[in-house]
Each structure stands twice: as structure tokens, then as C-alpha cells.
Amino acid sequence: MEASNTQNNEMEIRFDSRSENEGFARVSVASFLTQLNPTVEEVADVKTAVSEAVTNAIIHGYEQRVEKIKIHCSIENQLFTVEISDRGKGIANVEKAMEPMFTTKPEDDRSGMGFSFMEAFMDTVEVESKVGEGTSVKMTKTIGKGSRIWTTQSL
């Protein structure tokens, strides 16, 4: 069945910030995404980005404490939006945190590439964070556009 161009839908889930729930988050978002009839590559891109954001919330936001992570997904026409948020410690300097190779946990063998991967696999990545209040990572991807065509807008 072909996805409609006027399709709008949304979903929201909350789950414990346990590393074993990272796979649950990936599959849940991918399952919601299927209504847009995405390519295998588009599903893999979204799953990777979601995995990175959820892992950041678990490791950096909550520092392994068990709290709640929220994922909100929406579809408007072919635009897929996913927002992953936590109420963890927040990020003091978002711009610095988004630099490739920057990590606050080198002792845990963290590569510092999470945000870089999100930016590589999604069309947009927006990060809002307040120290002591938490972080929200909102990402979008247009599904069904086939091969990625780079324009000056996507640079």
C-alpha cells in the first residue's frame, strides 16, 4: 500500500533509561516509520540516529541512573520528526558537545561521535538543553525522496 501524501500521525512512548531499552526505542520508532513506506536505508538511518540520542540520554543525561526517556514521533506528509528527551543533567555547552570527537566520558571509551552520526543520517538535528533540567534532541528526515540529493539548503 502506497503512503498517502496527506498522511499525518503521531505517537509518544516513555521508557526507563536502561541500556537494554535502546533496542526497544529503535524498533518502536522504525515500526512507526513503516507507514511512510521507507527504504531499508532510510529505516537504518533513523534507527541509528535514535540509538545515538537514546544512548546519550542514558549515559550522559542520567549517568546510568534509571529515569524516564520520552520519544515523540510525528509524520506530516513525508516529513518524519522524532524528538528524544530526558530530564537529566543537561548540557552546559551544546555547541561544544556537538563537535566531532568531543566527549565528557573518555574514560568510558566514548567516541564523541553521537551528534555527528545524528547529523549525518538525518536532515536536521536541533538540540535544546538546560543544565539541571534535561535535554531534547529533535530530528527530521523527509522519507521517500530516494537518493539523497544535496542542495545548498542541505549543507
Coordinates of C-alpha atoms in Angstrom, one line a residue:
M1 CA 0.0 0.0 0.0
E2 CA 1.4 3.4 -1.0
A3 CA 1.7 6.0 1.7
S4 CA -0.6 9.0 1.2
N5 CA 0.8 12.4 0.6
T6 CA -1.6 13.9 3.1
Q7 CA -0.9 11.5 5.9
N8 CA -0.5 12.9 9.4
N9 CA 0.1 10.8 12.5
E10 CA 2.0 10.9 15.8
M11 CA 3.0 8.7 18.7
E12 CA 4.7 9.0 22.0
I13 CA 6.4 6.5 24.3
R14 CA 8.2 6.7 27.7
F15 CA 10.5 4.1 29.0
D16 CA 13.2 3.5 31.6
S17 CA 16.7 4.8 30.8
R18 CA 18.2 1.3 30.8
S19 CA 20.7 0.3 28.1
E20 CA 18.6 -2.8 27.2
N21 CA 15.7 -0.4 26.1
E22 CA 17.9 1.2 23.4
G23 CA 16.8 -1.6 21.0
F24 CA 13.2 -1.2 22.0
A25 CA 13.4 2.5 21.1
R26 CA 15.0 1.8 17.7
V27 CA 12.4 -0.9 16.8
S28 CA 9.4 1.2 18.1
V29 CA 10.4 4.2 16.0
A30 CA 11.2 2.1 13.0
S31 CA 7.8 0.4 13.3
F32 CA 6.0 3.8 13.4
L33 CA 8.0 4.9 10.4
T34 CA 6.9 2.0 8.2
Q35 CA 3.6 3.7 7.3
L36 CA 5.7 6.0 5.0
N37 CA 7.0 3.0 3.1
P38 CA 10.6 4.0 3.7
T39 CA 13.6 2.3 2.0
V40 CA 15.8 0.0 4.0
E41 CA 18.5 2.7 4.1
E42 CA 16.0 5.3 5.4
V43 CA 15.0 2.9 8.2
A44 CA 18.6 2.2 9.1
D45 CA 19.4 5.9 9.1
V46 CA 16.6 6.7 11.5
K47 CA 17.3 3.8 13.8
T48 CA 21.0 4.8 14.0
A49 CA 20.1 8.4 14.9
V50 CA 17.5 7.3 17.5
S51 CA 20.1 4.9 19.0
E52 CA 22.7 7.6 19.4
A53 CA 20.2 10.0 21.0
V54 CA 18.8 7.4 23.4
T55 CA 22.3 6.3 24.4
N56 CA 23.3 9.9 25.1
A57 CA 20.3 10.3 27.4
I58 CA 21.2 7.1 29.3
I59 CA 25.0 7.6 29.6
H60 CA 25.3 11.4 29.7
G61 CA 21.9 12.7 30.7
Y62 CA 21.2 10.3 33.5
E63 CA 24.7 9.0 34.1
Q64 CA 23.3 5.4 34.3
R65 CA 20.5 6.4 36.8
V66 CA 17.2 4.8 35.9
E67 CA 14.8 7.7 35.0
K68 CA 12.4 8.2 32.0
I69 CA 13.2 8.9 28.4
K70 CA 10.5 10.2 26.1
I71 CA 10.2 9.7 22.4
H72 CA 7.7 11.7 20.4
C73 CA 7.3 10.9 16.7
S74 CA 5.2 12.7 14.1
I75 CA 4.5 12.4 10.4
E76 CA 3.3 15.3 8.3
N77 CA 3.1 14.4 4.7
Q78 CA 6.5 12.8 4.0
L79 CA 8.3 14.6 6.8
F80 CA 9.2 12.4 9.7
T81 CA 10.1 14.1 13.0
V82 CA 11.4 12.3 16.1
E83 CA 12.2 14.0 19.4
I84 CA 14.1 12.2 22.2
S85 CA 14.1 14.0 25.6
D86 CA 15.3 13.4 29.1
R87 CA 15.2 15.3 32.4
G88 CA 18.8 14.6 33.2
K89 CA 21.7 16.8 34.0
G90 CA 21.6 18.8 30.7
I91 CA 24.4 20.0 28.5
A92 CA 26.3 23.1 29.6
N93 CA 27.7 23.9 26.1
V94 CA 25.6 22.4 23.3
E95 CA 27.8 23.8 20.5
K96 CA 30.9 22.2 22.1
A97 CA 29.0 18.9 22.7
M98 CA 28.1 18.7 19.0
E99 CA 31.7 19.0 17.9
P100 CA 33.0 15.7 16.4
M101 CA 35.2 13.7 18.8
F102 CA 34.1 15.8 21.8
T103 CA 33.2 13.6 24.8
T104 CA 32.8 14.2 28.5
K105 CA 33.5 10.5 29.2
P106 CA 36.7 9.5 27.5
E107 CA 37.4 7.0 30.4
D108 CA 34.3 5.0 29.2
D109 CA 35.7 4.8 25.6
R110 CA 33.1 7.2 24.3
S111 CA 33.9 8.3 20.8
G112 CA 32.2 11.7 20.9
M113 CA 30.6 11.0 17.5
G114 CA 26.9 10.7 18.6
F115 CA 25.8 14.1 17.4
S116 CA 27.9 13.7 14.2
F117 CA 26.1 10.5 13.4
M118 CA 22.7 12.0 14.0
E119 CA 23.6 14.9 11.7
A120 CA 24.9 12.5 9.0
F121 CA 21.8 10.3 9.0
M122 CA 19.0 12.9 9.4
D123 CA 18.1 16.0 7.5
T124 CA 18.0 18.3 10.6
V125 CA 19.2 18.0 14.2
E126 CA 18.2 20.5 16.9
V127 CA 19.4 20.2 20.4
E128 CA 17.9 22.2 23.3
S129 CA 19.3 21.7 26.8
K130 CA 19.3 23.4 30.2
V131 CA 21.7 22.4 32.9
G132 CA 19.8 20.6 35.7
E133 CA 16.6 20.3 33.6
G134 CA 17.4 18.0 30.7
T135 CA 18.0 17.7 27.0
S136 CA 15.8 17.4 23.9
V137 CA 17.1 16.2 20.6
K138 CA 14.7 16.9 17.7
M139 CA 15.5 15.4 14.3
T140 CA 13.7 15.4 10.9
K141 CA 14.0 13.3 7.8
T142 CA 12.0 13.5 4.6
I143 CA 11.0 9.9 3.7
G144 CA 10.6 8.8 0.2
K145 CA 12.8 11.2 -1.6
G146 CA 15.0 8.3 -2.9
S147 CA 18.7 9.0 -3.2
R148 CA 19.8 12.0 -1.1
I149 CA 20.1 15.0 -3.4
W150 CA 22.4 17.6 -1.9
T151 CA 21.3 21.2 -2.3
T152 CA 22.7 24.4 -0.8
Q153 CA 19.9 24.1 1.7
S154 CA 21.1 20.7 3.0
L155 CA 24.7 21.9 3.5

